GROMACS .gro file of N, CA and C in nm:
model
  285
    1MET      N    1  -5.289  -3.832   6.498
    1MET     CA    2  -5.180  -3.824   6.413
    1MET      C    3  -5.048  -3.775   6.514
    2GLU      N    4  -4.949  -3.780   6.373
    2GLU     CA    5  -4.776  -3.758   6.488
    2GLU      C    6  -4.767  -3.647   6.509
    3GLN      N    7  -4.671  -3.624   6.649
    3GLN     CA    8  -4.652  -3.508   6.723
    3GLN      C    9  -4.500  -3.526   6.676
    4LEU      N   10  -4.474  -3.354   6.650
    4LEU     CA   11  -4.334  -3.322   6.594
    4LEU      C   12  -4.312  -3.287   6.731
    5SER      N   13  -4.158  -3.398   6.680
    5SER     CA   14  -3.990  -3.349   6.855
    5SER      C   15  -4.003  -3.197   6.831
    6ALA      N   16  -3.942  -3.169   6.919
    6ALA     CA   17  -3.864  -3.007   6.898
    6ALA      C   18  -3.779  -2.992   6.841
    7ASP      N   19  -3.719  -3.132   6.761
    7ASP     CA   20  -3.601  -3.118   6.691
    7ASP      C   21  -3.677  -3.113   6.542
    8LYS      N   22  -3.759  -3.162   6.546
    8LYS     CA   23  -3.828  -3.134   6.377
    8LYS      C   24  -3.910  -3.023   6.384
    9LEU      N   25  -3.941  -2.984   6.449
    9LEU     CA   26  -3.959  -2.795   6.461
    9LEU      C   27  -3.922  -2.733   6.444
   10LEU      N   28  -3.768  -2.705   6.548
   10LEU     CA   29  -3.650  -2.618   6.461
   10LEU      C   30  -3.644  -2.666   6.376
   11GLU      N   31  -3.603  -2.772   6.283
   11GLU     CA   32  -3.571  -2.787   6.151
   11GLU      C   33  -3.642  -2.742   6.034
   12MET      N   34  -3.804  -2.748   6.088
   12MET     CA   35  -3.901  -2.715   5.988
   12MET      C   36  -3.865  -2.500   5.993
   13TYR      N   37  -3.829  -2.428   6.081
   13TYR     CA   38  -3.825  -2.338   6.095
   13TYR      C   39  -3.698  -2.286   6.065
   14ARG      N   40  -3.600  -2.332   6.065
   14ARG     CA   41  -3.487  -2.319   5.995
   14ARG      C   42  -3.530  -2.317   5.820
   15MET      N   43  -3.609  -2.397   5.786
   15MET     CA   44  -3.604  -2.406   5.657
   15MET      C   45  -3.689  -2.259   5.596
   16LEU      N   46  -3.786  -2.256   5.639
   16LEU     CA   47  -3.861  -2.143   5.695
   16LEU      C   48  -3.772  -2.045   5.694
   17VAL      N   49  -3.709  -1.994   5.790
   17VAL     CA   50  -3.578  -1.897   5.728
   17VAL      C   51  -3.550  -1.883   5.637
   18LEU      N   52  -3.473  -1.993   5.596
   18LEU     CA   53  -3.404  -2.013   5.489
   18LEU      C   54  -3.445  -1.984   5.348
   19CYS      N   55  -3.571  -2.026   5.328
   19CYS     CA   56  -3.664  -1.971   5.219
   19CYS      C   57  -3.663  -1.793   5.201
   20ARG      N   58  -3.705  -1.728   5.316
   20ARG     CA   59  -3.759  -1.626   5.318
   20ARG      C   60  -3.620  -1.595   5.317
   21ARG      N   61  -3.488  -1.617   5.342
   21ARG     CA   62  -3.377  -1.482   5.266
   21ARG      C   63  -3.316  -1.589   5.151
   22LEU      N   64  -3.374  -1.675   5.101
   22LEU     CA   65  -3.348  -1.700   4.942
   22LEU      C   66  -3.403  -1.587   4.847
   23ASP      N   67  -3.560  -1.562   4.913
   23ASP     CA   68  -3.621  -1.531   4.852
   23ASP      C   69  -3.552  -1.357   4.855
   24GLU      N   70  -3.540  -1.345   4.916
   24GLU     CA   71  -3.480  -1.181   5.009
   24GLU      C   72  -3.348  -1.164   4.910
   25LYS      N   73  -3.246  -1.236   4.902
   25LYS     CA   74  -3.147  -1.275   4.842
   25LYS      C   75  -3.188  -1.282   4.635
   26ILE      N   76  -3.278  -1.369   4.630
   26ILE     CA   77  -3.325  -1.387   4.505
   26ILE      C   78  -3.346  -1.211   4.454
   27LEU      N   79  -3.420  -1.172   4.544
   27LEU     CA   80  -3.470  -1.002   4.491
   27LEU      C   81  -3.368  -0.931   4.463
   28GLU      N   82  -3.275  -0.961   4.556
   28GLU     CA   83  -3.145  -0.828   4.539
   28GLU      C   84  -3.072  -0.859   4.457
   29LEU      N   85  -3.050  -0.974   4.418
   29LEU     CA   86  -2.971  -0.984   4.279
   29LEU      C   87  -3.033  -0.961   4.194
   30ASN      N   88  -3.157  -0.997   4.148
   30ASN     CA   89  -3.229  -0.919   4.047
   30ASN      C   90  -3.223  -0.778   4.045
   31THR      N   91  -3.316  -0.708   4.170
   31THR     CA   92  -3.233  -0.557   4.176
   31THR      C   93  -3.104  -0.531   4.092
   32THR      N   94  -3.014  -0.579   4.125
   32THR     CA   95  -2.857  -0.545   4.127
   32THR      C   96  -2.862  -0.533   3.964
   33GLY      N   97  -2.936  -0.627   3.867
   33GLY     CA   98  -2.875  -0.721   3.754
   33GLY      C   99  -2.842  -0.793   3.729
   34LEU      N  100  -2.780  -0.925   3.874
   34LEU     CA  101  -2.714  -1.030   3.868
   34LEU      C  102  -2.804  -1.151   3.765
   35LEU      N  103  -2.903  -1.126   3.822
   35LEU     CA  104  -2.991  -1.205   3.790
   35LEU      C  105  -3.110  -1.141   3.642
   36SER      N  106  -3.132  -1.234   3.512
   36SER     CA  107  -3.198  -1.162   3.466
   36SER      C  108  -3.357  -1.250   3.433
   37GLY      N  109  -3.420  -1.166   3.378
   37GLY     CA  110  -3.585  -1.257   3.389
   37GLY      C  111  -3.661  -1.195   3.523
   38TRP      N  112  -3.795  -1.223   3.517
   38TRP     CA  113  -3.890  -1.203   3.666
   38TRP      C  114  -3.911  -1.329   3.719
   39GLN      N  115  -3.876  -1.288   3.843
   39GLN     CA  116  -3.862  -1.451   3.939
   39GLN      C  117  -4.005  -1.411   4.017
   40HIS      N  118  -4.122  -1.546   4.011
   40HIS     CA  119  -4.209  -1.498   4.095
   40HIS      C  120  -4.143  -1.572   4.237
   41LEU      N  121  -4.154  -1.474   4.355
   41LEU     CA  122  -4.086  -1.499   4.467
   41LEU      C  123  -4.232  -1.549   4.594
   42GLY      N  124  -4.204  -1.638   4.679
   42GLY     CA  125  -4.305  -1.679   4.757
   42GLY      C  126  -4.289  -1.640   4.911
   43ALA      N  127  -4.208  -1.561   4.934
   43ALA     CA  128  -4.276  -1.498   5.059
   43ALA      C  129  -4.437  -1.528   5.115
   44GLY      N  130  -4.443  -1.544   5.211
   44GLY     CA  131  -4.558  -1.576   5.235
   44GLY      C  132  -4.624  -1.714   5.250
   45HIS      N  133  -4.549  -1.816   5.150
   45HIS     CA  134  -4.601  -1.956   5.087
   45HIS      C  135  -4.497  -2.043   5.180
   46GLU      N  136  -4.356  -1.985   5.263
   46GLU     CA  137  -4.302  -2.067   5.296
   46GLU      C  138  -4.373  -2.175   5.378
   47GLY      N  139  -4.441  -2.174   5.505
   47GLY     CA  140  -4.472  -2.320   5.542
   47GLY      C  141  -4.600  -2.409   5.485
   48LEU      N  142  -4.654  -2.374   5.410
   48LEU     CA  143  -4.667  -2.440   5.301
   48LEU      C  144  -4.603  -2.527   5.215
   49GLN      N  145  -4.477  -2.474   5.172
   49GLN     CA  146  -4.377  -2.567   5.086
   49GLN      C  147  -4.356  -2.629   5.219
   50VAL      N  148  -4.239  -2.599   5.245
   50VAL     CA  149  -4.172  -2.645   5.375
   50VAL      C  150  -4.261  -2.771   5.448
   51GLY      N  151  -4.428  -2.789   5.489
   51GLY     CA  152  -4.489  -2.881   5.541
   51GLY      C  153  -4.468  -2.972   5.402
   52VAL      N  154  -4.491  -2.910   5.323
   52VAL     CA  155  -4.583  -3.079   5.208
   52VAL      C  156  -4.450  -3.112   5.185
   53CYS      N  157  -4.331  -3.074   5.176
   53CYS     CA  158  -4.152  -3.108   5.140
   53CYS      C  159  -4.177  -3.213   5.344
   54MET      N  160  -4.144  -3.139   5.415
   54MET     CA  161  -4.128  -3.223   5.531
   54MET      C  162  -4.221  -3.341   5.566
   55ALA      N  163  -4.328  -3.335   5.446
   55ALA     CA  164  -4.403  -3.475   5.512
   55ALA      C  165  -4.379  -3.520   5.456
   56GLY      N  166  -4.352  -3.540   5.294
   56GLY     CA  167  -4.364  -3.598   5.188
   56GLY      C  168  -4.207  -3.713   5.214
   57ARG      N  169  -4.160  -3.823   5.112
   57ARG     CA  170  -4.075  -3.862   5.095
   57ARG      C  171  -3.945  -3.872   5.076
   58LYS      N  172  -3.833  -3.882   5.054
   58LYS     CA  173  -3.682  -3.793   5.023
   58LYS      C  174  -3.741  -3.850   4.867
   59ASP      N  175  -3.762  -3.956   4.839
   59ASP     CA  176  -3.791  -3.990   4.699
   59ASP      C  177  -3.934  -3.907   4.631
   60ASP      N  178  -4.000  -3.877   4.683
   60ASP     CA  179  -4.123  -3.795   4.597
   60ASP      C  180  -4.043  -3.715   4.466
   61TYR      N  181  -4.111  -3.747   4.374
   61TYR     CA  182  -4.095  -3.577   4.292
   61TYR      C  183  -4.182  -3.498   4.269
   62MET      N  184  -4.124  -3.431   4.243
   62MET     CA  185  -4.184  -3.268   4.250
   62MET      C  186  -4.178  -3.205   4.113
   63MET      N  187  -4.275  -3.097   4.030
   63MET     CA  188  -4.284  -3.053   3.990
   63MET      C  189  -4.301  -2.880   3.979
   64LEU      N  190  -4.161  -2.800   3.987
   64LEU     CA  191  -4.137  -2.649   4.009
   64LEU      C  192  -4.188  -2.567   3.908
   65SER      N  193  -4.307  -2.497   3.962
   65SER     CA  194  -4.392  -2.385   3.833
   65SER      C  195  -4.341  -2.264   3.906
   66HIS      N  196  -4.447  -2.201   3.936
   66HIS     CA  197  -4.530  -2.068   3.957
   66HIS      C  198  -4.471  -2.087   4.178
   67ARG      N  199  -4.374  -1.944   4.162
   67ARG     CA  200  -4.310  -1.953   4.343
   67ARG      C  201  -4.285  -2.095   4.390
   68GLY      N  202  -4.208  -2.101   4.300
   68GLY     CA  203  -4.127  -2.304   4.318
   68GLY      C  204  -3.979  -2.288   4.346
   69PHE      N  205  -3.934  -2.167   4.432
   69PHE     CA  206  -3.774  -2.172   4.486
   69PHE      C  207  -3.806  -2.288   4.633
   70HIS      N  208  -3.896  -2.268   4.723
   70HIS     CA  209  -3.877  -2.308   4.842
   70HIS      C  210  -3.918  -2.436   4.833
   71ARG      N  211  -3.967  -2.479   4.777
   71ARG     CA  212  -3.922  -2.702   4.763
   71ARG      C  213  -3.815  -2.725   4.743
   72PRO      N  214  -3.755  -2.692   4.655
   72PRO     CA  215  -3.596  -2.754   4.651
   72PRO      C  216  -3.529  -2.739   4.785
   73VAL      N  217  -3.535  -2.603   4.877
   73VAL     CA  218  -3.496  -2.580   4.973
   73VAL      C  219  -3.526  -2.701   5.045
   74ALA      N  220  -3.654  -2.715   5.052
   74ALA     CA  221  -3.689  -2.841   5.176
   74ALA      C  222  -3.685  -2.929   5.116
   75LYS      N  223  -3.645  -2.980   4.993
   75LYS     CA  224  -3.552  -3.113   5.009
   75LYS      C  225  -3.423  -3.068   4.997
   76ARG      N  226  -3.371  -3.039   5.015
   76ARG     CA  227  -3.238  -2.983   5.070
   76ARG      C  228  -3.166  -2.986   4.993
   77VAL      N  229  -3.202  -2.943   4.845
   77VAL     CA  230  -3.085  -2.877   4.732
   77VAL      C  231  -3.038  -2.779   4.738
   78PRO      N  232  -2.880  -2.785   4.768
   78PRO     CA  233  -2.827  -2.705   4.826
   78PRO      C  234  -2.889  -2.542   4.735
   79VAL      N  235  -2.846  -2.412   4.800
   79VAL     CA  236  -2.898  -2.293   4.808
   79VAL      C  237  -2.880  -2.281   4.632
   80LYS      N  238  -2.725  -2.297   4.663
   80LYS     CA  239  -2.613  -2.252   4.491
   80LYS      C  240  -2.702  -2.249   4.366
   81LYS      N  241  -2.728  -2.453   4.377
   81LYS     CA  242  -2.769  -2.497   4.273
   81LYS      C  243  -2.866  -2.461   4.242
   82ILE      N  244  -2.961  -2.426   4.350
   82ILE     CA  245  -3.077  -2.314   4.296
   82ILE      C  246  -3.070  -2.169   4.233
   83LEU      N  247  -2.982  -2.138   4.264
   83LEU     CA  248  -2.969  -2.005   4.216
   83LEU      C  249  -2.898  -1.973   4.083
   84ALA      N  250  -2.816  -2.088   4.012
   84ALA     CA  251  -2.728  -2.101   3.939
   84ALA      C  252  -2.821  -2.077   3.808
   85PRO      N  253  -2.920  -2.181   3.782
   85PRO     CA  254  -2.997  -2.152   3.681
   85PRO      C  255  -3.071  -1.977   3.680
   86LEU      N  256  -3.101  -1.928   3.749
   86LEU     CA  257  -3.136  -1.823   3.723
   86LEU      C  258  -3.000  -1.708   3.646
   87ALA      N  259  -2.909  -1.735   3.722
   87ALA     CA  260  -2.791  -1.687   3.653
   87ALA      C  261  -2.762  -1.705   3.548
   88GLY      N  262  -2.783  -1.771   3.519
   88GLY     CA  263  -2.752  -1.876   3.331
   88GLY      C  264  -2.654  -1.949   3.326
   89ARG      N  265  -2.597  -2.007   3.475
   89ARG     CA  266  -2.563  -2.089   3.453
   89ARG      C  267  -2.571  -2.248   3.481
   90ALA      N  268  -2.520  -2.315   3.382
   90ALA     CA  269  -2.537  -2.448   3.359
   90ALA      C  270  -2.506  -2.564   3.486
   91SER      N  271  -2.483  -2.504   3.613
   91SER     CA  272  -2.434  -2.588   3.751
   91SER      C  273  -2.559  -2.588   3.798
   92GLY      N  274  -2.691  -2.537   3.784
   92GLY     CA  275  -2.789  -2.530   3.899
   92GLY      C  276  -2.861  -2.639   3.841
   93SER      N  277  -3.005  -2.687   3.923
   93SER     CA  278  -3.044  -2.769   3.964
   93SER      C  279  -3.210  -2.842   3.831
   94GLY      N  280  -3.189  -2.712   3.748
   94GLY     CA  281  -3.283  -2.721   3.679
   94GLY      C  282  -3.271  -2.847   3.580
   95GLY      N  283  -3.172  -2.921   3.541
   95GLY     CA  284  -3.232  -3.025   3.449
   95GLY      C  285  -3.121  -3.119   3.445
   0.00000   0.00000   0.00000
């Protein structure tokens, strides 16, 4: 099994924190009415999502479904593009 460098571990940790902060921001925006609908947040699932994405290749495809916000973060999609479709904006990463 390949050993992970300190830099790679730090990068993974930063992704984990960014995923959690994104969930917190989505919850805040939904609570204040800036987002509509229901979002299935993934707090507690960050490690799985980040680990899978960082183990894959950059050109791997992914399908988003239930609790799907962390995978685009781990694939380095800008957070604004992830939030845009939730806010009803066409500038998002959803299609």
